[in-house]
Backbone as numpy.savetxt, mean C-alpha at the origin, in Angstrom:
# Nx Ny Nz CAx CAy CAz Cx Cy Cz
-2.61 -22.27 -0.54 -2.75 -21.02 0.15 -2.73 -19.67 -0.91
-3.38 -18.86 -0.62 -3.42 -17.64 -1.84 -3.10 -16.61 -0.53
-2.08 -16.15 -0.84 -1.58 -14.63 0.14 -0.91 -13.60 -0.32
-1.81 -12.16 -0.23 -1.39 -11.29 -1.14 -2.35 -10.05 -0.61
-1.58 -9.10 -1.02 -2.25 -7.43 -0.32 -3.32 -7.16 -1.44
-3.96 -6.58 -0.71 -5.48 -6.21 -2.02 -4.54 -4.93 -3.00
-4.46 -4.72 -3.60 -3.85 -3.45 -4.43 -4.90 -2.04 -3.67
-3.87 -1.23 -3.51 -4.70 0.17 -3.20 -5.52 0.80 -4.44
-6.40 1.18 -4.28 -7.11 1.90 -5.59 -6.78 2.55 -6.05
-5.83 3.22 -5.69 -4.96 4.11 -6.40 -3.72 4.13 -6.12
-2.39 3.89 -7.20 -1.42 3.40 -7.19 -0.33 4.57 -6.88
-1.04 5.46 -7.72 -0.28 6.89 -7.93 -1.00 8.03 -7.43
-0.60 8.68 -6.81 -1.27 10.10 -6.37 -0.20 11.23 -6.01
-1.19 12.24 -6.57 -0.40 13.31 -7.22 -0.94 14.70 -5.97
-0.01 15.50 -5.62 -0.38 16.27 -4.64 0.73 17.24 -4.87
0.11 18.60 -4.50 0.96 20.19 -4.52 1.95 20.09 -3.59
2.74 20.62 -3.95 4.08 21.12 -3.12 3.09 21.71 -1.62
4.08 21.35 -0.14 2.65 21.64 0.59 1.30 20.86 0.62
0.68 20.57 0.13 -0.59 19.48 0.57 -0.40 18.21 1.78
-1.55 17.91 1.97 -1.60 16.93 3.45 -1.14 15.37 2.58
-0.29 14.83 3.11 -0.85 13.41 2.87 -1.55 12.64 4.20
-2.41 12.03 3.84 -2.84 10.98 4.36 -2.77 9.38 3.65
-1.48 8.28 4.10 -1.77 6.92 3.66 -2.71 6.61 3.66
-3.94 6.33 2.03 -5.21 5.74 2.29 -4.99 4.02 2.56
-3.69 3.58 2.36 -2.87 2.36 3.31 -3.36 1.34 2.06
-3.63 0.32 2.51 -3.89 -0.83 1.41 -3.88 -2.09 2.68
-4.68 -3.26 1.87 -4.70 -4.50 3.02 -4.73 -5.76 2.71
-4.58 -6.86 3.53 -4.20 -8.06 3.49 -5.91 -8.82 2.90
-5.40 -10.24 2.31 -6.25 -11.16 2.10 -5.89 -12.67 1.88
-6.00 -13.03 2.89 -5.31 -14.36 3.21 -6.35 -14.96 3.03
-6.59 -16.33 1.79 -7.66 -17.22 1.69 -6.77 -18.33 2.13
-7.84 -19.52 2.56 -7.26 -21.08 2.32 -8.48 -21.63 2.06
-8.30 -22.85 1.90 -9.07 -23.64 1.40 -9.16 -24.96 1.90
-10.24 -25.41 2.56 -10.85 -26.92 3.30 -11.97 -27.36 2.56
-12.98 -27.80 3.63 -14.16 -27.95 3.11 -14.71 -26.46 2.19
-14.59 -25.72 3.10 -15.15 -24.50 2.07 -14.73 -23.21 1.89
-14.27 -21.87 1.30 -13.76 -21.01 1.11 -13.95 -20.02 2.60
-12.37 -19.76 2.81 -12.81 -18.53 4.39 -11.49 -18.00 4.11
-11.83 -16.43 4.47 -11.14 -15.49 4.46 -10.40 -15.71 5.81
-9.14 -15.65 6.41 -8.58 -15.98 7.90 -8.05 -15.18 8.62
-8.52 -14.74 9.03 -7.97 -13.59 9.98 -6.28 -13.55 9.96
-5.20 -12.49 9.55 -3.84 -12.49 9.87 -3.73 -11.39 10.37
-2.54 -11.09 10.39 -1.48 -9.95 10.87 -1.76 -8.56 9.66
-1.32 -7.31 10.04 -1.68 -6.38 8.98 -0.88 -6.09 8.26
-1.33 -4.93 7.17 0.06 -5.24 6.20 0.72 -3.91 7.01
1.97 -4.11 6.81 3.05 -2.81 6.89 3.33 -1.91 5.93
3.34 -0.69 5.95 3.64 0.30 5.08 4.94 0.49 5.29
5.82 0.74 4.43 7.27 1.35 4.62 7.38 2.37 3.52
8.33 3.73 4.17 8.17 4.86 2.99 7.91 5.96 3.95
7.88 7.43 3.30 7.57 8.29 4.13 7.46 9.39 2.85
6.59 10.59 2.47 6.13 11.29 1.85 6.42 12.92 2.73
7.21 13.57 1.74 7.72 14.87 2.42 6.80 16.22 1.46
5.72 16.43 2.18 5.08 17.30 1.10 5.30 18.95 0.83
6.55 19.15 1.43 7.50 19.94 1.65 8.61 20.48 0.93
8.75 18.94 -0.18 9.79 19.14 -0.66 9.28 17.87 -1.95
9.24 18.95 -3.29 8.54 18.23 -4.76 9.82 16.88 -4.85
8.88 16.26 -5.29 9.44 14.85 -5.67 8.91 13.51 -5.67
9.22 12.50 -6.25 8.58 11.08 -6.01 8.88 10.11 -4.98
7.99 9.55 -4.69 7.92 9.00 -3.04 7.32 8.02 -3.67
7.82 6.71 -2.23 7.49 5.36 -2.38 6.55 4.83 -1.32
5.92 4.28 -0.93 5.23 2.93 -0.21 5.15 2.09 -0.46
5.85 1.39 0.40 5.97 -0.42 0.13 4.95 -1.08 0.90
3.77 -1.37 0.63 2.96 -2.39 1.30 3.47 -3.89 1.44
4.25 -4.49 2.62 4.13 -5.89 2.92 3.45 -6.22 3.64
3.65 -8.09 3.74 2.57 -8.55 4.46 2.84 -10.43 4.61
3.35 -10.33 5.66 3.65 -12.34 6.24 2.75 -12.98 7.07
2.50 -13.52 6.28 1.34 -14.62 7.56 1.96 -15.31 8.33
0.63 -15.59 9.34 1.64 -16.75 10.38 2.41 -17.38 10.40
2.70 -18.18 9.14 3.56 -18.92 8.99 4.63 -18.64 8.07
4.45 -17.38 7.85 6.60 -16.58 7.82 6.59 -16.55 6.31
5.14 -16.50 5.64 4.95 -17.09 3.92 4.78 -15.30 3.77
5.46 -14.67 2.98 5.21 -13.35 2.55 4.49 -13.02 1.09
3.47 -12.18 1.41 2.57 -12.39 -0.17 3.91 -10.94 -0.75
3.35 -11.14 -2.57 4.25 -10.01 -2.83 4.29 -8.74 -2.51
5.34 -7.75 -2.11 4.79 -6.25 -2.24 4.22 -5.27 -3.35
3.59 -4.75 -2.64 3.07 -3.95 -3.32 3.62 -2.22 -3.16
3.73 -1.13 -4.20 4.21 -0.16 -4.05 3.00 0.72 -4.82
2.85 1.69 -3.97 2.11 2.97 -4.26 3.28 4.28 -4.68
3.07 5.15 -5.29 4.02 5.94 -6.07 3.14 7.33 -5.60
3.65 8.24 -4.80 3.19 9.44 -4.48 4.12 10.75 -5.02
3.50 11.38 -6.44 4.62 12.20 -6.86 4.26 13.73 -5.97
4.91 14.73 -5.70 4.74 15.88 -5.00 5.15 16.93 -5.74
4.22 17.80 -6.52 4.76 18.36 -7.47 5.01 19.51 -7.12
6.11 20.75 -7.76 6.40 22.15 -7.25 4.91 22.97 -7.64
4.34 22.92 -8.63 3.63 23.84 -8.44 2.19 23.22 -9.20
1.37 23.72 -9.16 -0.13 23.01 -9.44 -0.64 22.81 -10.67
-0.82 21.73 -11.07 -1.04 20.90 -11.81 -2.31 20.27 -12.22
-3.07 19.94 -13.09 -4.05 19.28 -12.97 -4.28 18.02 -14.31
-3.74 17.04 -13.55 -3.84 15.36 -13.95 -4.69 14.52 -13.67
């Protein structure tokens, strides 16, 4: 059995001070094999962490997922950088 969280498309996000942040999220993919390859319905990915765009700094959001049998997928982390001034990255 293979349990994993689909990597967020963008693991690092750069924002300017005061910008809005909407978490683009991540999703799980719990695959099991029997007579054929099937994607099973499973619980949602849980995101933990906060981003304060009114304060410059580096913030992390961790994405966790536990399947219906209590087995955890590896945690995926997204880093959000809130920059004090405009930057072209």
